[in-house]
Amino acid sequence: MTGSPDFTLSTPQPAAWSGDAASGDIVKAVKLESSPSWWGIASSPLVYNGSVYVTTFSNGTLWKIDSDGNVVWRYTTGGEIGPYTSPSAFKGLVFFAGNESGNGLLVAVNESGVEQWKFPVDGKITNSPSTDGQRVYVATETKLYAVNLDGTEAWSVAFSGTMSTAAVAYGNVYIGSDGKLYCFNASDGTKKWETAVNGKIDSSPAVAGGVVYFATNTPEGTLYAVDALSGEVLWYYRLSPPSGSYYNIMSSPFIAENKLFIGADSGYVYCFETSGSFEFNVTLIPGKFEVLVNGNSYEVNRTTALGALYESENHTVNGAKVWFDVSLDDSWYSQYGFFIKTIMGLGTDQIDGNWIYWSVWNETGQISVGADRYNLNQKETVYYCYGDGSSLNSCLILLKINAEVKPAGISSLELSNGNRGGNITAWVNVTSASTDWYVVVVSGVGEQGEAIAGISTFRLNAGEELRVPVLIYIPQLADQGTYSLYAGVYRFSEYPANLIHLYGPASCEVS
């Protein structure tokens, strides 16, 4: 909200409230909504040129209230509008959603409440009008409209509108829909890109620094950051609710002082740094993974600095799943290995005359080879610094990765189903950094607490990966249903005292 610091307006009840922002004391309440239903007044107030504008949904009315809480005028269209749509303003015009005899409208009035124009739309407006100073953008359940400031249509496209209000930046319109974020050319409505996400977007996008931020209204509410020009997902933060709970996000992100703020159904308001230090704790096991760079396929050891970065990019932090994008440069691969091209969409750039880029460090200094050529010790911290490369203290963004390297580990667990009196077969992929004898135990419980287990002993050579079968006997009187099982690997000489690595769970059915 903008305007005088000693005035605020909020709508927890079907009335407009004016008060003292410093004390929170209510000075005056004005009843506006005659038929509050379930929503009351859900419209967000607009403070413009010293006055407050707010809409009521039951009769499609725009209200103007002065700084003392007095109603100056109202403009009624008569029909019901979306409860969450809010007014906007530009150069003396106030734009809002209306409804005349069941026909949806975008209405423009001046500050005296005199109608300037009405633009008919094909249904109820689902979001709030937004403007770039040339056009006004609104959506319905079937179309996205761009309306010129004189009330004529600039363009329209087929679109499944939600509460998501369009953000306009870089000559583009960014808006959420039912499962996708869209980018349209603001001048002619040409679709530039679309990005699929994990659910409906009711959150209104915020754009800053070439990045679009928004969230999804799903039980696993997710905050996304995507590249404003390409739509590529740079990172996301996905909430993980307890069983039977829902962490939907309908709140829209707000960005200030290099921080992003957003609320969720978890009951928390979250603050994210757009710069600063990030710390990850990862466990690495022997073996290799494949990366594709410039159309070329490469194998990378998991226990390298690059392996630690890739393990961090798809990680759980404070109960939430965090993912971010990593891209590599193989121009000097034969000599040095990979250079880091981008992390979270940030790459080599020039700021205030200084070149900034990603460099890789350990506790003693900058690493002189590519991240894929640097093998980590059993417990080691590696740093990815986005800065001028002079020191870790000069980093604009610092990723600190605390890595624990295991001598052996499990990369996958597959289970067959089984019958009472028979067996379940588990297939466990195990890798080792040293030649030795090992033990794998697969065990777990069913829905009623019934425990089952199986064990295998085998020999592994250094650097070898083996698919180990484990037979798990099911007692004749065992409970039927779903069983959740884990796999653990031990050195034979240290079994059962020292577990090296635990993997799981995986599920199977007993009948």
mmCIF file of N, CA and C in Angstrom, residues 375-491:
data_model
loop_
_atom_site.group_PDB
_atom_site.id
_atom_site.type_symbol
_atom_site.label_atom_id
_atom_site.label_comp_id
_atom_site.label_asym_id
_atom_site.label_seq_id
_atom_site.Cartn_x
_atom_site.Cartn_y
_atom_site.Cartn_z
ATOM 1 N N ASN A 375 38.418 -34.195 -6.322
ATOM 2 C CA ASN A 375 37.843 -35.251 -5.498
ATOM 3 C C ASN A 375 37.817 -34.827 -4.035
ATOM 4 N N LEU A 376 36.676 -35.038 -3.399
ATOM 5 C CA LEU A 376 36.491 -34.609 -2.018
ATOM 6 C C LEU A 376 37.000 -35.653 -1.037
ATOM 7 N N ASN A 377 37.484 -35.171 0.117
ATOM 8 C CA ASN A 377 37.873 -36.046 1.209
ATOM 9 C C ASN A 377 36.630 -36.544 1.939
ATOM 10 N N GLN A 378 36.840 -37.395 2.964
ATOM 11 C CA GLN A 378 35.715 -38.024 3.656
ATOM 12 C C GLN A 378 34.738 -36.993 4.204
ATOM 13 N N LYS A 379 35.262 -35.940 4.831
ATOM 14 C CA LYS A 379 34.422 -34.835 5.289
ATOM 15 C C LYS A 379 35.098 -33.547 4.860
ATOM 16 N N GLU A 380 34.469 -32.849 3.921
ATOM 17 C CA GLU A 380 35.082 -31.645 3.370
ATOM 18 C C GLU A 380 33.999 -30.654 2.974
ATOM 19 N N THR A 381 34.334 -29.374 3.110
ATOM 20 C CA THR A 381 33.430 -28.303 2.704
ATOM 21 C C THR A 381 33.949 -27.665 1.422
ATOM 22 N N VAL A 382 33.055 -27.501 0.463
ATOM 23 C CA VAL A 382 33.406 -26.860 -0.800
ATOM 24 C C VAL A 382 32.495 -25.655 -0.978
ATOM 25 N N TYR A 383 33.024 -24.589 -1.593
ATOM 26 C CA TYR A 383 32.290 -23.332 -1.739
ATOM 27 C C TYR A 383 32.161 -22.981 -3.222
ATOM 28 N N TYR A 384 30.978 -22.526 -3.613
ATOM 29 C CA TYR A 384 30.751 -21.967 -4.942
ATOM 30 C C TYR A 384 30.476 -20.479 -4.754
ATOM 31 N N CYS A 385 31.389 -19.660 -5.254
ATOM 32 C CA CYS A 385 31.356 -18.212 -5.013
ATOM 33 C C CYS A 385 31.007 -17.476 -6.299
ATOM 34 N N TYR A 386 29.965 -16.645 -6.230
ATOM 35 C CA TYR A 386 29.609 -15.779 -7.356
ATOM 36 C C TYR A 386 30.108 -14.379 -7.026
ATOM 37 N N GLY A 387 31.255 -14.025 -7.600
ATOM 38 C CA GLY A 387 31.874 -12.741 -7.303
ATOM 39 C C GLY A 387 33.030 -12.489 -8.239
ATOM 40 N N ASP A 388 33.962 -11.628 -7.796
ATOM 41 C CA ASP A 388 35.087 -11.270 -8.668
ATOM 42 C C ASP A 388 36.260 -12.243 -8.555
ATOM 43 N N GLY A 389 36.125 -13.293 -7.748
ATOM 44 C CA GLY A 389 37.149 -14.327 -7.650
ATOM 45 C C GLY A 389 38.311 -13.983 -6.750
ATOM 46 N N SER A 390 38.258 -12.831 -6.056
ATOM 47 C CA SER A 390 39.394 -12.420 -5.230
ATOM 48 C C SER A 390 39.428 -13.131 -3.885
ATOM 49 N N SER A 391 38.254 -13.386 -3.292
ATOM 50 C CA SER A 391 38.182 -14.063 -1.995
ATOM 51 C C SER A 391 36.743 -14.480 -1.742
ATOM 52 N N LEU A 392 36.556 -15.341 -0.740
ATOM 53 C CA LEU A 392 35.192 -15.731 -0.373
ATOM 54 C C LEU A 392 34.425 -14.559 0.224
ATOM 55 N N ASN A 393 35.139 -13.595 0.796
ATOM 56 C CA ASN A 393 34.469 -12.428 1.385
ATOM 57 C C ASN A 393 33.875 -11.506 0.327
ATOM 58 N N SER A 394 34.306 -11.656 -0.921
ATOM 59 C CA SER A 394 33.813 -10.776 -1.986
ATOM 60 C C SER A 394 32.614 -11.359 -2.723
ATOM 61 N N CYS A 395 32.119 -12.523 -2.292
ATOM 62 C CA CYS A 395 31.032 -13.194 -3.009
ATOM 63 C C CYS A 395 29.723 -12.430 -2.864
ATOM 64 N N LEU A 396 29.050 -12.208 -3.990
ATOM 65 C CA LEU A 396 27.683 -11.696 -3.938
ATOM 66 C C LEU A 396 26.735 -12.804 -3.499
ATOM 67 N N ILE A 397 26.987 -14.017 -3.974
ATOM 68 C CA ILE A 397 26.240 -15.208 -3.564
ATOM 69 C C ILE A 397 27.257 -16.303 -3.252
ATOM 70 N N LEU A 398 27.057 -16.975 -2.126
ATOM 71 C CA LEU A 398 27.973 -18.036 -1.708
ATOM 72 C C LEU A 398 27.180 -19.294 -1.380
ATOM 73 N N LEU A 399 27.490 -20.377 -2.074
ATOM 74 C CA LEU A 399 26.923 -21.684 -1.762
ATOM 75 C C LEU A 399 27.960 -22.476 -0.981
ATOM 76 N N LYS A 400 27.636 -22.780 0.264
ATOM 77 C CA LYS A 400 28.526 -23.568 1.119
ATOM 78 C C LYS A 400 27.972 -24.982 1.197
ATOM 79 N N ILE A 401 28.765 -25.966 0.761
ATOM 80 C CA ILE A 401 28.302 -27.355 0.720
ATOM 81 C C ILE A 401 29.185 -28.200 1.632
ATOM 82 N N ASN A 402 28.595 -28.697 2.709
ATOM 83 C CA ASN A 402 29.293 -29.586 3.628
ATOM 84 C C ASN A 402 29.046 -31.020 3.173
ATOM 85 N N ALA A 403 30.096 -31.665 2.679
ATOM 86 C CA ALA A 403 29.945 -32.992 2.076
ATOM 87 C C ALA A 403 30.554 -34.068 2.967
ATOM 88 N N GLU A 404 29.824 -35.169 3.100
ATOM 89 C CA GLU A 404 30.350 -36.371 3.743
ATOM 90 C C GLU A 404 30.401 -37.465 2.688
ATOM 91 N N VAL A 405 31.607 -37.980 2.432
ATOM 92 C CA VAL A 405 31.812 -38.986 1.394
ATOM 93 C C VAL A 405 31.827 -40.368 2.042
ATOM 94 N N LYS A 406 30.932 -41.227 1.593
ATOM 95 C CA LYS A 406 30.834 -42.585 2.124
ATOM 96 C C LYS A 406 31.734 -43.533 1.323
ATOM 97 N N PRO A 407 32.337 -44.558 2.000
ATOM 98 C CA PRO A 407 33.170 -45.520 1.264
ATOM 99 C C PRO A 407 32.364 -46.465 0.384
ATOM 100 N N ALA A 408 31.077 -46.602 0.680
ATOM 101 C CA ALA A 408 30.177 -47.415 -0.147
ATOM 102 C C ALA A 408 28.783 -46.820 -0.013
ATOM 103 N N GLY A 409 27.912 -47.142 -0.954
ATOM 104 C CA GLY A 409 26.571 -46.578 -0.880
ATOM 105 C C GLY A 409 25.594 -47.283 -1.788
ATOM 106 N N ILE A 410 24.325 -46.982 -1.575
ATOM 107 C CA ILE A 410 23.225 -47.583 -2.330
ATOM 108 C C ILE A 410 22.616 -46.510 -3.215
ATOM 109 N N SER A 411 22.479 -46.803 -4.503
ATOM 110 C CA SER A 411 21.925 -45.822 -5.438
ATOM 111 C C SER A 411 20.481 -46.116 -5.819
ATOM 112 N N SER A 412 19.997 -47.358 -5.605
ATOM 113 C CA SER A 412 18.599 -47.658 -5.919
ATOM 114 C C SER A 412 18.150 -48.903 -5.164
ATOM 115 N N LEU A 413 16.824 -48.996 -4.964
ATOM 116 C CA LEU A 413 16.200 -50.143 -4.296
ATOM 117 C C LEU A 413 14.905 -50.462 -5.023
ATOM 118 N N GLU A 414 14.798 -51.681 -5.561
ATOM 119 C CA GLU A 414 13.589 -52.131 -6.246
ATOM 120 C C GLU A 414 13.033 -53.350 -5.521
ATOM 121 N N LEU A 415 11.700 -53.417 -5.421
ATOM 122 C CA LEU A 415 11.048 -54.504 -4.688
ATOM 123 C C LEU A 415 9.991 -55.177 -5.547
ATOM 124 N N SER A 416 9.901 -56.499 -5.443
ATOM 125 C CA SER A 416 8.758 -57.214 -6.017
ATOM 126 C C SER A 416 7.662 -57.265 -4.961
ATOM 127 N N ASN A 417 6.452 -57.597 -5.369
ATOM 128 C CA ASN A 417 5.395 -57.901 -4.407
ATOM 129 C C ASN A 417 5.527 -59.365 -3.978
ATOM 130 N N GLY A 418 4.823 -59.749 -2.919
ATOM 131 C CA GLY A 418 4.939 -61.123 -2.443
ATOM 132 C C GLY A 418 3.678 -61.613 -1.774
ATOM 133 N N ASN A 419 3.624 -62.937 -1.548
ATOM 134 C CA ASN A 419 2.488 -63.578 -0.877
ATOM 135 C C ASN A 419 2.934 -64.136 0.470
ATOM 136 N N ARG A 420 2.000 -64.225 1.386
ATOM 137 C CA ARG A 420 2.291 -64.819 2.688
ATOM 138 C C ARG A 420 2.779 -66.256 2.505
ATOM 139 N N GLY A 421 3.847 -66.589 3.202
ATOM 140 C CA GLY A 421 4.473 -67.892 3.045
ATOM 141 C C GLY A 421 5.488 -67.938 1.919
ATOM 142 N N GLY A 422 5.637 -66.844 1.176
ATOM 143 C CA GLY A 422 6.595 -66.767 0.076
ATOM 144 C C GLY A 422 7.671 -65.728 0.353
ATOM 145 N N ASN A 423 8.194 -65.134 -0.719
ATOM 146 C CA ASN A 423 9.295 -64.179 -0.585
ATOM 147 C C ASN A 423 9.020 -62.899 -1.378
ATOM 148 N N ILE A 424 9.629 -61.838 -0.912
ATOM 149 C CA ILE A 424 9.797 -60.609 -1.689
ATOM 150 C C ILE A 424 11.243 -60.585 -2.163
ATOM 151 N N THR A 425 11.455 -60.225 -3.421
ATOM 152 C CA THR A 425 12.822 -60.066 -3.925
ATOM 153 C C THR A 425 13.155 -58.582 -4.001
ATOM 154 N N ALA A 426 14.254 -58.213 -3.341
ATOM 155 C CA ALA A 426 14.756 -56.840 -3.411
ATOM 156 C C ALA A 426 16.012 -56.823 -4.270
ATOM 157 N N TRP A 427 16.123 -55.808 -5.126
ATOM 158 C CA TRP A 427 17.331 -55.602 -5.921
ATOM 159 C C TRP A 427 17.951 -54.285 -5.472
ATOM 160 N N VAL A 428 19.192 -54.376 -4.965
ATOM 161 C CA VAL A 428 19.864 -53.220 -4.368
ATOM 162 C C VAL A 428 21.127 -52.910 -5.167
ATOM 163 N N ASN A 429 21.208 -51.697 -5.742
ATOM 164 C CA ASN A 429 22.414 -51.280 -6.461
ATOM 165 C C ASN A 429 23.408 -50.680 -5.469
ATOM 166 N N VAL A 430 24.586 -51.289 -5.367
ATOM 167 C CA VAL A 430 25.603 -50.871 -4.402
ATOM 168 C C VAL A 430 26.891 -50.523 -5.144
ATOM 169 N N THR A 431 27.545 -49.426 -4.736
ATOM 170 C CA THR A 431 28.851 -49.045 -5.279
ATOM 171 C C THR A 431 29.842 -48.917 -4.127
ATOM 172 N N SER A 432 31.130 -49.075 -4.446
ATOM 173 C CA SER A 432 32.161 -49.041 -3.407
ATOM 174 C C SER A 432 33.391 -48.309 -3.909
ATOM 175 N N ALA A 433 34.065 -47.611 -2.981
ATOM 176 C CA ALA A 433 35.319 -46.940 -3.319
ATOM 177 C C ALA A 433 36.527 -47.820 -3.035
ATOM 178 N N SER A 434 36.327 -48.938 -2.327
ATOM 179 C CA SER A 434 37.449 -49.820 -1.991
ATOM 180 C C SER A 434 37.010 -51.276 -2.078
ATOM 181 N N THR A 435 37.951 -52.164 -2.334
ATOM 182 C CA THR A 435 37.658 -53.594 -2.429
ATOM 183 C C THR A 435 37.458 -54.177 -1.033
ATOM 184 N N ASP A 436 36.308 -54.858 -0.826
ATOM 185 C CA ASP A 436 36.018 -55.405 0.502
ATOM 186 C C ASP A 436 34.788 -56.301 0.414
ATOM 187 N N TRP A 437 34.523 -57.010 1.520
ATOM 188 C CA TRP A 437 33.278 -57.756 1.670
ATOM 189 C C TRP A 437 32.249 -56.869 2.353
ATOM 190 N N TYR A 438 30.977 -56.967 1.876
ATOM 191 C CA TYR A 438 29.917 -56.103 2.393
ATOM 192 C C TYR A 438 28.666 -56.915 2.715
ATOM 193 N N VAL A 439 27.819 -56.316 3.532
ATOM 194 C CA VAL A 439 26.524 -56.887 3.900
ATOM 195 C C VAL A 439 25.441 -55.868 3.566
ATOM 196 N N VAL A 440 24.369 -56.322 2.897
ATOM 197 C CA VAL A 440 23.188 -55.484 2.671
ATOM 198 C C VAL A 440 22.015 -56.083 3.425
ATOM 199 N N VAL A 441 21.325 -55.243 4.195
ATOM 200 C CA VAL A 441 20.117 -55.643 4.914
ATOM 201 C C VAL A 441 18.950 -54.829 4.366
ATOM 202 N N VAL A 442 17.860 -55.506 4.008
ATOM 203 C CA VAL A 442 16.627 -54.836 3.591
ATOM 204 C C VAL A 442 15.561 -55.182 4.621
ATOM 205 N N SER A 443 14.976 -54.171 5.241
ATOM 206 C CA SER A 443 14.004 -54.417 6.308
ATOM 207 C C SER A 443 13.009 -53.281 6.379
ATOM 208 N N GLY A 444 11.877 -53.546 7.042
ATOM 209 C CA GLY A 444 10.858 -52.527 7.221
ATOM 210 C C GLY A 444 9.612 -53.114 7.828
ATOM 211 N N VAL A 445 8.537 -52.333 7.824
ATOM 212 C CA VAL A 445 7.296 -52.750 8.477
ATOM 213 C C VAL A 445 6.110 -52.499 7.558
ATOM 214 N N GLY A 446 5.015 -53.218 7.857
ATOM 215 C CA GLY A 446 3.761 -53.018 7.153
ATOM 216 C C GLY A 446 2.905 -51.981 7.847
ATOM 217 N N GLU A 447 1.706 -51.786 7.322
ATOM 218 C CA GLU A 447 0.808 -50.762 7.854
ATOM 219 C C GLU A 447 0.395 -51.041 9.292
ATOM 220 N N GLN A 448 0.403 -52.323 9.695
ATOM 221 C CA GLN A 448 0.010 -52.700 11.050
ATOM 222 C C GLN A 448 1.221 -52.910 11.961
ATOM 223 N N GLY A 449 2.416 -52.606 11.480
ATOM 224 C CA GLY A 449 3.607 -52.742 12.306
ATOM 225 C C GLY A 449 4.329 -54.062 12.186
ATOM 226 N N GLU A 450 3.881 -54.954 11.300
ATOM 227 C CA GLU A 450 4.540 -56.244 11.083
ATOM 228 C C GLU A 450 5.905 -56.024 10.436
ATOM 229 N N ALA A 451 6.972 -56.617 11.019
ATOM 230 C CA ALA A 451 8.335 -56.424 10.526
ATOM 231 C C ALA A 451 8.779 -57.596 9.662
ATOM 232 N N ILE A 452 9.493 -57.302 8.565
ATOM 233 C CA ILE A 452 10.105 -58.328 7.719
ATOM 234 C C ILE A 452 11.511 -57.868 7.358
ATOM 235 N N ALA A 453 12.407 -58.825 7.027
ATOM 236 C CA ALA A 453 13.790 -58.459 6.723
ATOM 237 C C ALA A 453 14.460 -59.553 5.909
ATOM 238 N N GLY A 454 15.517 -59.155 5.181
ATOM 239 C CA GLY A 454 16.354 -60.087 4.441
ATOM 240 C C GLY A 454 17.779 -59.583 4.413
ATOM 241 N N ILE A 455 18.756 -60.468 4.127
ATOM 242 C CA ILE A 455 20.168 -60.093 4.187
ATOM 243 C C ILE A 455 20.942 -60.801 3.079
ATOM 244 N N SER A 456 21.970 -60.111 2.536
ATOM 245 C CA SER A 456 22.876 -60.705 1.548
ATOM 246 C C SER A 456 24.307 -60.278 1.860
ATOM 247 N N THR A 457 25.251 -61.172 1.573
ATOM 248 C CA THR A 457 26.677 -60.889 1.735
ATOM 249 C C THR A 457 27.354 -61.017 0.371
ATOM 250 N N PHE A 458 28.299 -60.108 0.059
ATOM 251 C CA PHE A 458 28.917 -60.105 -1.267
ATOM 252 C C PHE A 458 30.254 -59.369 -1.206
ATOM 253 N N ARG A 459 31.027 -59.517 -2.262
ATOM 254 C CA ARG A 459 32.319 -58.838 -2.371
ATOM 255 C C ARG A 459 32.248 -57.817 -3.509
ATOM 256 N N LEU A 460 32.806 -56.632 -3.246
ATOM 257 C CA LEU A 460 32.845 -55.567 -4.252
ATOM 258 C C LEU A 460 34.276 -55.118 -4.466
ATOM 259 N N ASN A 461 34.655 -54.916 -5.729
ATOM 260 C CA ASN A 461 35.949 -54.326 -6.053
ATOM 261 C C ASN A 461 35.841 -52.803 -6.068
ATOM 262 N N ALA A 462 36.939 -52.126 -5.881
ATOM 263 C CA ALA A 462 36.958 -50.663 -5.880
ATOM 264 C C ALA A 462 36.407 -50.122 -7.194
ATOM 265 N N GLY A 463 35.465 -49.175 -7.095
ATOM 266 C CA GLY A 463 34.866 -48.563 -8.275
ATOM 267 C C GLY A 463 33.803 -49.391 -8.942
ATOM 268 N N GLU A 464 33.501 -50.569 -8.395
ATOM 269 C CA GLU A 464 32.523 -51.462 -9.015
ATOM 270 C C GLU A 464 31.110 -51.136 -8.536
ATOM 271 N N GLU A 465 30.129 -51.342 -9.418
ATOM 272 C CA GLU A 465 28.716 -51.237 -9.050
ATOM 273 C C GLU A 465 28.066 -52.596 -9.265
ATOM 274 N N LEU A 466 27.330 -53.065 -8.261
ATOM 275 C CA LEU A 466 26.748 -54.401 -8.301
ATOM 276 C C LEU A 466 25.272 -54.334 -7.939
ATOM 277 N N ARG A 467 24.456 -55.091 -8.690
ATOM 278 C CA ARG A 467 23.023 -55.206 -8.392
ATOM 279 C C ARG A 467 22.834 -56.461 -7.533
ATOM 280 N N VAL A 468 22.584 -56.245 -6.252
ATOM 281 C CA VAL A 468 22.576 -57.332 -5.271
ATOM 282 C C VAL A 468 21.145 -57.800 -5.021
ATOM 283 N N PRO A 469 20.851 -59.108 -5.184
ATOM 284 C CA PRO A 469 19.520 -59.617 -4.845
ATOM 285 C C PRO A 469 19.432 -59.951 -3.353
ATOM 286 N N VAL A 470 18.281 -59.625 -2.756
ATOM 287 C CA VAL A 470 18.034 -59.948 -1.348
ATOM 288 C C VAL A 470 16.655 -60.598 -1.255
ATOM 289 N N LEU A 471 16.588 -61.829 -0.714
ATOM 290 C CA LEU A 471 15.309 -62.509 -0.505
ATOM 291 C C LEU A 471 14.783 -62.199 0.885
ATOM 292 N N ILE A 472 13.505 -61.801 0.943
ATOM 293 C CA ILE A 472 12.867 -61.445 2.210
ATOM 294 C C ILE A 472 11.694 -62.393 2.427
ATOM 295 N N TYR A 473 11.793 -63.246 3.424
ATOM 296 C CA TYR A 473 10.738 -64.226 3.698
ATOM 297 C C TYR A 473 9.531 -63.535 4.341
ATOM 298 N N ILE A 474 8.315 -63.935 3.888
ATOM 299 C CA ILE A 474 7.065 -63.405 4.441
ATOM 300 C C ILE A 474 6.405 -64.518 5.252
ATOM 301 N N PRO A 475 6.286 -64.381 6.563
ATOM 302 C CA PRO A 475 5.632 -65.416 7.373
ATOM 303 C C PRO A 475 4.209 -65.697 6.897
ATOM 304 N N GLN A 476 3.745 -66.915 7.118
ATOM 305 C CA GLN A 476 2.418 -67.341 6.666
ATOM 306 C C GLN A 476 1.316 -66.491 7.281
ATOM 307 N N LEU A 477 1.528 -66.032 8.514
ATOM 308 C CA LEU A 477 0.498 -65.255 9.217
ATOM 309 C C LEU A 477 0.793 -63.754 9.204
ATOM 310 N N ALA A 478 1.676 -63.322 8.328
ATOM 311 C CA ALA A 478 2.002 -61.891 8.259
ATOM 312 C C ALA A 478 0.788 -61.083 7.817
ATOM 313 N N ASP A 479 0.749 -59.820 8.242
ATOM 314 C CA ASP A 479 -0.331 -58.928 7.828
ATOM 315 C C ASP A 479 -0.240 -58.657 6.328
ATOM 316 N N GLN A 480 -1.401 -58.553 5.700
ATOM 317 C CA GLN A 480 -1.442 -58.156 4.298
ATOM 318 C C GLN A 480 -1.411 -56.632 4.199
ATOM 319 N N GLY A 481 -1.093 -56.135 3.002
ATOM 320 C CA GLY A 481 -1.099 -54.694 2.784
ATOM 321 C C GLY A 481 0.236 -54.177 2.284
ATOM 322 N N THR A 482 0.441 -52.869 2.454
ATOM 323 C CA THR A 482 1.640 -52.192 1.956
ATOM 324 C C THR A 482 2.747 -52.205 3.003
ATOM 325 N N TYR A 483 3.949 -52.545 2.566
ATOM 326 C CA TYR A 483 5.131 -52.535 3.430
ATOM 327 C C TYR A 483 6.124 -51.495 2.903
ATOM 328 N N SER A 484 6.726 -50.745 3.825
ATOM 329 C CA SER A 484 7.765 -49.770 3.474
ATOM 330 C C SER A 484 9.107 -50.294 3.961
ATOM 331 N N LEU A 485 10.052 -50.466 3.024
ATOM 332 C CA LEU A 485 11.329 -51.096 3.341
ATOM 333 C C LEU A 485 12.499 -50.158 3.040
ATOM 334 N N TYR A 486 13.555 -50.312 3.832
ATOM 335 C CA TYR A 486 14.806 -49.574 3.665
ATOM 336 C C TYR A 486 15.938 -50.567 3.420
ATOM 337 N N ALA A 487 16.990 -50.094 2.750
ATOM 338 C CA ALA A 487 18.188 -50.907 2.533
ATOM 339 C C ALA A 487 19.385 -50.226 3.182
ATOM 340 N N GLY A 488 20.198 -51.002 3.896
ATOM 341 C CA GLY A 488 21.412 -50.487 4.517
ATOM 342 C C GLY A 488 22.608 -51.337 4.137
ATOM 343 N N VAL A 489 23.777 -50.703 3.971
ATOM 344 C CA VAL A 489 24.989 -51.430 3.604
ATOM 345 C C VAL A 489 26.033 -51.271 4.709
ATOM 346 N N TYR A 490 26.742 -52.367 5.010
ATOM 347 C CA TYR A 490 27.779 -52.422 6.044
ATOM 348 C C TYR A 490 29.025 -53.090 5.457
ATOM 349 N N ARG A 491 30.193 -52.775 6.010
ATOM 350 C CA ARG A 491 31.350 -53.639 5.787
ATOM 351 C C ARG A 491 31.106 -54.930 6.557
#
